[in-house]
mmCIF file of C-alpha atoms and ligand atoms in Angstrom:
data_model
loop_
_atom_site.group_PDB
_atom_site.id
_atom_site.type_symbol
_atom_site.label_atom_id
_atom_site.label_comp_id
_atom_site.label_asym_id
_atom_site.label_seq_id
_atom_site.Cartn_x
_atom_site.Cartn_y
_atom_site.Cartn_z
ATOM 1 C CA MET A 1 21.295 47.670 -5.193
ATOM 2 C CA LYS A 2 23.653 45.016 -5.714
ATOM 3 C CA ARG A 3 23.869 44.133 -1.746
ATOM 4 C CA PHE A 4 19.869 44.367 -1.635
ATOM 5 C CA SER A 5 19.777 41.691 -4.282
ATOM 6 C CA LEU A 6 22.021 39.424 -2.859
ATOM 7 C CA LEU A 7 19.644 39.642 0.775
ATOM 8 C CA VAL A 8 16.502 39.318 -1.459
ATOM 9 C CA ALA A 9 17.317 36.414 -3.330
ATOM 10 C CA PRO A 10 18.086 33.953 -0.596
ATOM 11 C CA ILE A 11 14.880 35.382 1.260
ATOM 12 C CA LEU A 12 12.616 34.539 -1.848
ATOM 13 C CA LEU A 13 14.017 31.436 -2.372
ATOM 14 C CA ALA A 14 13.394 30.076 1.259
ATOM 15 C CA CYS A 15 10.045 31.416 0.707
ATOM 16 C CA SER A 16 9.364 29.451 -2.604
ATOM 17 C CA SER A 17 10.864 26.141 -0.774
ATOM 18 C CA LEU A 18 8.312 26.546 1.909
ATOM 19 C CA LEU A 19 5.395 27.320 -0.378
ATOM 20 C CA PHE A 20 6.123 24.393 -2.729
ATOM 21 C CA ALA A 21 7.412 21.883 0.151
ATOM 22 C CA ALA A 22 5.314 19.509 2.044
ATOM 23 C CA PRO A 23 4.353 20.862 5.680
ATOM 24 C CA ALA A 24 7.084 19.324 8.205
ATOM 25 C CA VAL A 25 4.869 17.572 10.829
ATOM 26 C CA GLU A 26 5.687 17.600 14.364
ATOM 27 C CA HIS A 27 4.076 13.992 14.850
ATOM 28 C CA LEU A 28 3.052 11.230 12.754
ATOM 29 C CA ARG A 29 0.090 11.516 10.837
ATOM 30 C CA LEU A 30 -1.889 9.123 8.085
ATOM 31 C CA SER A 31 -3.573 9.593 4.799
ATOM 32 C CA LEU A 32 -5.217 7.214 2.491
ATOM 33 C CA ILE A 33 -5.126 8.290 -1.146
ATOM 34 C CA PRO A 34 -7.917 6.484 -3.197
ATOM 35 C CA THR A 35 -6.407 6.225 -6.858
ATOM 36 C CA ALA A 36 -9.081 4.215 -8.262
ATOM 37 C CA VAL A 37 -11.959 1.804 -7.835
ATOM 38 C CA SER A 38 -12.627 -1.886 -9.507
ATOM 39 C CA SER A 39 -15.381 -1.666 -11.901
ATOM 40 C CA GLY A 40 -17.075 -4.347 -9.799
ATOM 41 C CA ALA A 41 -17.461 -7.838 -8.690
ATOM 42 C CA ALA A 42 -19.637 -10.107 -6.581
ATOM 43 C CA GLU A 43 -18.844 -10.551 -2.960
ATOM 44 C CA ALA A 44 -18.750 -14.085 -3.823
ATOM 45 C CA MET A 45 -15.496 -13.535 -5.971
ATOM 46 C CA VAL A 46 -13.555 -12.104 -3.435
ATOM 47 C CA VAL A 47 -14.036 -13.677 -0.194
ATOM 48 C CA SER A 48 -15.489 -17.402 0.439
ATOM 49 C CA GLY A 49 -18.608 -17.278 1.763
ATOM 50 C CA GLY A 50 -19.481 -13.985 0.346
ATOM 51 C CA ARG A 51 -22.899 -13.233 -1.487
ATOM 52 C CA TRP A 52 -23.529 -13.240 -5.134
ATOM 53 C CA THR A 53 -26.009 -10.563 -5.024
ATOM 54 C CA THR A 54 -23.670 -7.878 -3.003
ATOM 55 C CA LYS A 55 -21.639 -6.264 -5.588
ATOM 56 C CA ARG A 56 -18.459 -4.924 -4.457
ATOM 57 C CA HIS A 57 -15.980 -2.198 -5.738
ATOM 58 C CA LEU A 58 -12.856 -2.676 -4.270
ATOM 59 C CA VAL A 59 -10.174 0.430 -3.552
ATOM 60 C CA HIS A 60 -6.755 0.978 -5.107
ATOM 61 C CA ALA A 61 -5.103 3.268 -2.608
ATOM 62 C CA ALA A 62 -1.752 4.648 -1.610
ATOM 63 C CA VAL A 63 -1.415 5.620 2.113
ATOM 64 C CA LEU A 64 0.734 8.752 2.627
ATOM 65 C CA ILE A 65 2.627 8.449 5.881
ATOM 66 C CA GLU A 66 4.262 11.541 7.601
ATOM 67 C CA HIS A 67 6.965 10.906 10.269
ATOM 68 C CA PRO A 68 8.743 13.729 11.465
ATOM 69 C CA LYS A 69 11.938 11.623 10.414
ATOM 70 C CA GLY A 70 10.643 11.305 7.015
ATOM 71 C CA HIS A 71 7.523 11.227 4.705
ATOM 72 C CA PHE A 72 6.602 8.017 2.781
ATOM 73 C CA LEU A 73 3.853 6.110 0.623
ATOM 74 C CA PHE A 74 2.902 2.656 1.636
ATOM 75 C CA ASP A 75 1.666 1.004 -1.714
ATOM 76 C CA THR A 76 1.124 3.743 -4.517
ATOM 77 C CA GLY A 77 -2.552 2.611 -5.772
ATOM 78 C CA LEU A 78 -2.663 3.151 -9.972
ATOM 79 C CA GLY A 79 -0.887 5.888 -11.469
ATOM 80 C CA ARG A 80 -0.802 7.779 -14.342
ATOM 81 C CA GLN A 81 1.229 5.294 -16.734
ATOM 82 C CA THR A 82 -1.554 2.279 -15.363
ATOM 83 C CA ALA A 83 -3.551 2.090 -18.543
ATOM 84 C CA GLU A 84 -0.765 1.557 -20.620
ATOM 85 C CA ALA A 85 0.681 -1.240 -19.064
ATOM 86 C CA PHE A 86 -2.704 -2.883 -18.258
ATOM 87 C CA ALA A 87 -3.606 -2.504 -22.157
ATOM 88 C CA ARG A 88 -1.051 -5.216 -22.513
ATOM 89 C CA ASN A 89 -3.289 -7.497 -20.527
ATOM 90 C CA ASN A 90 -5.576 -10.097 -22.447
ATOM 91 C CA TRP A 91 -9.341 -9.406 -22.782
ATOM 92 C CA ILE A 92 -10.210 -11.831 -19.763
ATOM 93 C CA ASN A 93 -7.642 -10.036 -17.666
ATOM 94 C CA ARG A 94 -8.768 -6.500 -18.570
ATOM 95 C CA THR A 95 -12.151 -7.366 -17.994
ATOM 96 C CA LEU A 96 -11.696 -9.191 -14.509
ATOM 97 C CA LEU A 97 -9.467 -6.612 -13.188
ATOM 98 C CA ALA A 98 -11.361 -3.584 -14.912
ATOM 99 C CA TYR A 99 -11.125 -0.143 -12.647
ATOM 100 C CA GLU A 100 -12.714 3.395 -12.803
ATOM 101 C CA GLN A 101 -12.690 6.578 -11.297
ATOM 102 C CA LEU A 102 -8.189 6.957 -11.990
ATOM 103 C CA ASN A 103 -6.994 9.643 -9.914
ATOM 104 C CA PRO A 104 -3.033 8.953 -9.484
ATOM 105 C CA ALA A 105 -1.678 9.857 -5.874
ATOM 106 C CA ARG A 106 0.853 12.122 -7.516
ATOM 107 C CA ASP A 107 -1.597 14.360 -9.573
ATOM 108 C CA GLN A 108 -3.284 14.300 -5.584
ATOM 109 C CA LEU A 109 -0.220 15.277 -3.928
ATOM 110 C CA GLU A 110 0.452 18.270 -6.168
ATOM 111 C CA ALA A 111 -2.716 19.553 -6.314
ATOM 112 C CA ALA A 112 -2.216 19.941 -2.693
ATOM 113 C CA GLY A 113 1.271 21.522 -3.089
ATOM 114 C CA TYR A 114 3.322 18.445 -2.852
ATOM 115 C CA SER A 115 5.934 17.444 -5.211
ATOM 116 C CA ALA A 116 7.514 14.175 -5.836
ATOM 117 C CA ASN A 117 10.371 14.752 -4.151
ATOM 118 C CA ASP A 118 8.629 15.513 -0.779
ATOM 119 C CA ILE A 119 8.290 11.722 -0.722
ATOM 120 C CA ASP A 120 11.768 10.534 0.965
ATOM 121 C CA PHE A 121 10.941 6.813 -0.091
ATOM 122 C CA ILE A 122 8.312 4.471 -1.342
ATOM 123 C CA LEU A 123 7.081 0.657 0.790
ATOM 124 C CA PRO A 124 4.983 -1.332 -1.413
ATOM 125 C CA SER A 125 3.222 -4.008 0.575
ATOM 126 C CA HIS A 126 3.938 -5.975 -2.447
ATOM 127 C CA LEU A 127 4.744 -5.711 -6.081
ATOM 128 C CA HIS A 128 1.805 -6.625 -7.915
ATOM 129 C CA TRP A 129 0.354 -4.310 -10.684
ATOM 130 C CA ASP A 130 -2.437 -2.560 -8.607
ATOM 131 C CA HIS A 131 -0.024 -1.677 -5.511
ATOM 132 C CA LEU A 132 2.829 -0.372 -7.754
ATOM 133 C CA GLY A 133 1.045 1.566 -10.263
ATOM 134 C CA GLY A 134 2.101 4.776 -9.317
ATOM 135 C CA LEU A 135 5.716 4.245 -8.925
ATOM 136 C CA PRO A 136 6.566 5.341 -12.359
ATOM 137 C CA ASP A 137 5.136 8.548 -11.003
ATOM 138 C CA PHE A 138 7.578 8.737 -8.462
ATOM 139 C CA PRO A 139 11.205 8.643 -10.632
ATOM 140 C CA GLY A 140 14.459 8.301 -8.437
ATOM 141 C CA ILE A 141 12.268 7.806 -5.157
ATOM 142 C CA PRO A 142 14.224 4.814 -3.338
ATOM 143 C CA VAL A 143 11.899 1.710 -2.556
ATOM 144 C CA LYS A 144 12.166 -0.470 0.340
ATOM 145 C CA VAL A 145 11.328 -3.957 -0.176
ATOM 146 C CA LEU A 146 11.392 -7.288 2.337
ATOM 147 C CA PRO A 147 13.687 -10.152 1.082
ATOM 148 C CA GLY A 148 12.411 -12.055 -1.703
ATOM 149 C CA ALA A 149 10.085 -9.571 -3.074
ATOM 150 C CA LEU A 150 11.862 -7.884 -5.679
ATOM 151 C CA GLU A 151 13.583 -11.428 -6.855
ATOM 152 C CA GLU A 152 9.913 -12.590 -7.058
ATOM 153 C CA ALA A 153 8.625 -10.062 -9.302
ATOM 154 C CA ARG A 154 11.591 -9.808 -11.789
ATOM 155 C CA ASP A 155 12.120 -13.488 -12.222
ATOM 156 C CA HIS A 156 8.990 -15.217 -12.003
ATOM 157 C CA GLY A 157 6.386 -11.799 -12.267
ATOM 158 C CA GLU A 158 4.020 -12.734 -14.898
ATOM 159 C CA PRO A 159 0.883 -10.262 -15.831
ATOM 160 C CA PRO A 160 -1.494 -9.445 -14.938
ATOM 161 C CA ALA A 161 -0.405 -9.905 -11.596
ATOM 162 C CA PHE A 162 2.860 -8.473 -12.035
ATOM 163 C CA LEU A 163 3.634 -5.794 -14.935
ATOM 164 C CA ALA A 164 7.251 -5.457 -15.680
ATOM 165 C CA GLU A 165 6.921 -1.654 -16.719
ATOM 166 C CA GLN A 166 6.468 -0.583 -13.195
ATOM 167 C CA LEU A 167 9.946 -2.548 -12.049
ATOM 168 C CA GLU A 168 11.814 -0.262 -14.803
ATOM 169 C CA GLY A 169 13.686 2.953 -14.513
ATOM 170 C CA GLU A 170 16.654 4.013 -12.542
ATOM 171 C CA ARG A 171 16.023 3.514 -9.025
ATOM 172 C CA GLU A 172 17.518 2.479 -5.777
ATOM 173 C CA TRP A 173 15.741 -0.994 -4.204
ATOM 174 C CA GLN A 174 16.501 -0.988 -0.480
ATOM 175 C CA GLN A 175 16.235 -4.536 0.991
ATOM 176 C CA ILE A 176 14.931 -3.792 4.566
ATOM 177 C CA GLU A 177 16.257 -6.624 7.139
ATOM 178 C CA LEU A 178 13.766 -7.373 9.957
ATOM 179 C CA ASN A 179 15.273 -7.892 13.527
ATOM 180 C CA ASN A 180 14.767 -10.815 15.732
ATOM 181 C CA THR A 181 12.281 -8.610 18.160
ATOM 182 C CA PRO A 182 8.679 -10.283 18.422
ATOM 183 C CA TYR A 183 5.775 -7.919 17.941
ATOM 184 C CA GLN A 184 1.824 -8.950 18.021
ATOM 185 C CA GLY A 185 2.567 -12.416 17.547
ATOM 186 C CA PHE A 186 5.154 -11.894 14.648
ATOM 187 C CA GLU A 187 8.574 -13.305 15.266
ATOM 188 C CA ARG A 188 10.243 -10.668 13.510
ATOM 189 C CA SER A 189 9.902 -7.079 13.076
ATOM 190 C CA LEU A 190 11.557 -3.610 12.283
ATOM 191 C CA ASP A 191 10.855 -0.543 14.427
ATOM 192 C CA LEU A 192 11.154 1.846 10.987
ATOM 193 C CA PHE A 193 12.258 5.127 13.260
ATOM 194 C CA GLY A 194 12.999 3.348 16.461
ATOM 195 C CA ASP A 195 9.965 5.222 18.548
ATOM 196 C CA GLY A 196 7.616 2.376 18.657
ATOM 197 C CA GLN A 197 5.136 4.237 15.973
ATOM 198 C CA LEU A 198 5.553 2.289 12.947
ATOM 199 C CA ILE A 199 6.601 -1.432 12.850
ATOM 200 C CA LEU A 200 7.145 -3.831 9.567
ATOM 201 C CA VAL A 201 6.182 -7.548 9.688
ATOM 202 C CA ASP A 202 6.637 -9.836 7.030
ATOM 203 C CA LEU A 203 3.392 -11.312 5.592
ATOM 204 C CA SER A 204 4.727 -13.399 2.947
ATOM 205 C CA GLY A 205 2.241 -15.791 1.057
ATOM 206 C CA HIS A 206 -0.184 -13.520 -0.745
ATOM 207 C CA THR A 207 3.364 -12.580 -2.267
ATOM 208 C CA ALA A 208 6.998 -13.397 -1.118
ATOM 209 C CA GLY A 209 8.214 -10.519 1.122
ATOM 210 C CA GLN A 210 4.779 -8.688 1.327
ATOM 211 C CA ALA A 211 4.866 -6.095 4.027
ATOM 212 C CA GLY A 212 2.630 -5.542 7.071
ATOM 213 C CA LEU A 213 2.601 -2.064 8.557
ATOM 214 C CA PHE A 214 1.447 -1.319 12.205
ATOM 215 C CA VAL A 215 0.719 2.292 12.521
ATOM 216 C CA ASN A 216 0.552 3.468 16.273
ATOM 217 C CA LEU A 217 -0.957 7.366 16.098
ATOM 218 C CA PRO A 218 -0.143 10.085 18.844
ATOM 219 C CA SER A 219 -4.128 9.825 19.594
ATOM 220 C CA GLY A 220 -3.701 6.486 20.569
ATOM 221 C CA LYS A 221 -5.514 4.777 17.429
ATOM 222 C CA ARG A 222 -3.937 2.010 15.977
ATOM 223 C CA LEU A 223 -3.786 0.449 12.647
ATOM 224 C CA PHE A 224 -2.396 -2.431 10.898
ATOM 225 C CA LEU A 225 -2.231 -2.328 7.133
ATOM 226 C CA ILE A 226 -2.139 -5.987 5.844
ATOM 227 C CA GLY A 227 -1.948 -5.582 2.060
ATOM 228 C CA ASP A 228 -3.712 -8.642 0.335
ATOM 229 C CA THR A 229 -3.549 -11.096 3.139
ATOM 230 C CA SER A 230 -7.164 -10.515 2.959
ATOM 231 C CA TRP A 231 -9.004 -8.290 0.133
ATOM 232 C CA THR A 232 -11.968 -7.637 2.721
ATOM 233 C CA GLU A 233 -12.495 -7.028 6.379
ATOM 234 C CA ARG A 234 -15.343 -9.859 6.212
ATOM 235 C CA GLY A 235 -12.008 -12.106 5.571
ATOM 236 C CA VAL A 236 -10.496 -11.068 8.672
ATOM 237 C CA GLU A 237 -13.224 -11.115 10.777
ATOM 238 C CA GLN A 238 -14.209 -14.618 9.753
ATOM 239 C CA ASN A 239 -11.305 -16.012 8.793
ATOM 240 C CA LYS A 240 -12.111 -16.413 5.495
ATOM 241 C CA PRO A 241 -9.721 -16.632 2.506
ATOM 242 C CA ARG A 242 -10.032 -15.892 -1.238
ATOM 243 C CA PRO A 243 -12.511 -18.233 -2.797
ATOM 244 C CA VAL A 244 -10.637 -21.153 -4.317
ATOM 245 C CA PHE A 245 -12.192 -20.976 -7.914
ATOM 246 C CA VAL A 246 -10.540 -17.385 -7.915
ATOM 247 C CA GLN A 247 -7.279 -18.824 -6.958
ATOM 248 C CA TRP A 248 -7.572 -21.290 -9.880
ATOM 249 C CA LEU A 249 -8.976 -18.585 -12.475
ATOM 250 C CA SER A 250 -6.190 -16.093 -11.605
ATOM 251 C CA HIS A 251 -2.962 -17.441 -9.645
ATOM 252 C CA VAL A 252 -3.764 -14.526 -7.191
ATOM 253 C CA ASP A 253 -1.639 -16.000 -3.845
ATOM 254 C CA SER A 254 2.275 -16.973 -4.501
ATOM 255 C CA ASP A 255 1.815 -19.362 -1.621
ATOM 256 C CA ARG A 256 -1.840 -19.936 -0.758
ATOM 257 C CA GLU A 257 -1.105 -22.299 2.174
ATOM 258 C CA ARG A 258 1.161 -19.575 3.716
ATOM 259 C CA ASN A 259 -1.435 -16.756 3.065
ATOM 260 C CA SER A 260 -4.157 -18.984 4.921
ATOM 261 C CA GLN A 261 -1.649 -19.380 7.894
ATOM 262 C CA GLN A 262 -0.875 -15.470 8.054
ATOM 263 C CA LEU A 263 -4.994 -14.636 7.502
ATOM 264 C CA LYS A 264 -5.373 -17.155 10.703
ATOM 265 C CA ARG A 265 -2.731 -15.121 12.668
ATOM 266 C CA VAL A 266 -4.190 -11.744 11.892
ATOM 267 C CA HIS A 267 -7.542 -13.128 12.696
ATOM 268 C CA GLU A 268 -6.536 -14.468 15.924
ATOM 269 C CA LEU A 269 -4.917 -11.155 16.458
ATOM 270 C CA HIS A 270 -8.156 -9.718 15.912
ATOM 271 C CA LEU A 271 -10.067 -11.487 18.244
ATOM 272 C CA ARG A 272 -7.353 -10.706 20.772
ATOM 273 C CA ASP A 273 -7.138 -6.913 20.107
ATOM 274 C CA PRO A 274 -10.476 -5.723 18.760
ATOM 275 C CA GLU A 275 -9.348 -2.348 19.144
ATOM 276 C CA LEU A 276 -6.945 -2.758 16.541
ATOM 277 C CA LEU A 277 -7.744 -1.380 13.200
ATOM 278 C CA ILE A 278 -6.902 -3.997 10.736
ATOM 279 C CA ILE A 279 -7.030 -2.596 7.010
ATOM 280 C CA PRO A 280 -7.022 -5.026 3.938
ATOM 281 C CA ALA A 281 -5.491 -2.854 1.213
ATOM 282 C CA HIS A 282 -8.735 -2.946 -0.997
ATOM 283 C CA ASP A 283 -11.949 -2.793 1.107
ATOM 284 C CA GLU A 284 -13.839 0.070 0.089
ATOM 285 C CA PHE A 285 -15.410 0.164 3.393
ATOM 286 C CA VAL A 286 -12.697 -0.218 5.658
ATOM 287 C CA ALA A 287 -11.329 2.721 3.433
ATOM 288 C CA ALA A 288 -14.245 5.147 3.843
ATOM 289 C CA GLY A 289 -14.091 5.368 7.446
ATOM 290 C CA LEU A 290 -10.207 6.687 7.025
ATOM 291 C CA ALA A 291 -9.173 9.974 6.585
ATOM 292 C CA GLN A 292 -8.430 10.836 3.030
ATOM 293 C CA PHE A 293 -6.325 13.138 1.473
ATOM 294 C CA PRO A 294 -5.759 15.592 2.108
ATOM 295 C CA THR A 295 -7.317 15.044 5.658
ATOM 296 C CA PHE A 296 -4.964 13.132 8.069
ATOM 297 C CA GLU A 297 -5.339 10.567 10.860
ATOM 298 C CA GLU A 298 -3.262 11.587 13.562
HETATM 299 ZN ZN1 ZN B 1 -1.778 -8.355 -4.425
#
């Protein structure tokens, strides 16, 4: 009897870990996890030249990226603890940045059988509240950032753009160093897993150390996640920045001039390579065209 249970116990353990682990993947795949939408703003508030009569509901999303060598989240969207941190904003910012349909990435992952520990690391495009809101839901998971990002958030970050609560907690912050390999018009890059499928570039301007990520899927579909360089596809296609009055109203870009240069570079890339699907983090129409969790782009 004893021998039997000694044999059975490891099998049961192996089965249960199979049941509750994220699926091992044989090739790269990606899934958008919408975590909330903005309560609504006129398009003229989100892109220069936008209409006052068109209402936009920008999305706050996490992107799950699964590669045979690691699973990670690019951005985390809003999370279980966002409401508490957000409540400390003043009335104007709570109104301007209001959101609804909160559905944290961790809840959606768990509903699909994943655990927080199935995520190997988190790679935020930048450390603004609406990209980092889900971070406290993944305690202890390492975060990868480009140089300058964490320093700016910790030393100069102010609400509502940065919420200090989201940076708290025991966690390893790993600084990524790009190398001198040019990629798609960027002087420096990093091939994350060394196989040409996930390429990181520096899109500093919106914040210090904002990261952009090229994703080259096995199907041949190619994406470029550009964080908040622009909030909309329209901004990229027409090289239109955020309206100046929005920048004055709430200090959106750390370095507005530099962000304009980055936007121009992304715009020119779009003209050169129209097949490349450029994904501003918040454009709800672009998001709607991507596979949403638990389905995947492959
Ligand atoms: Zn931002």
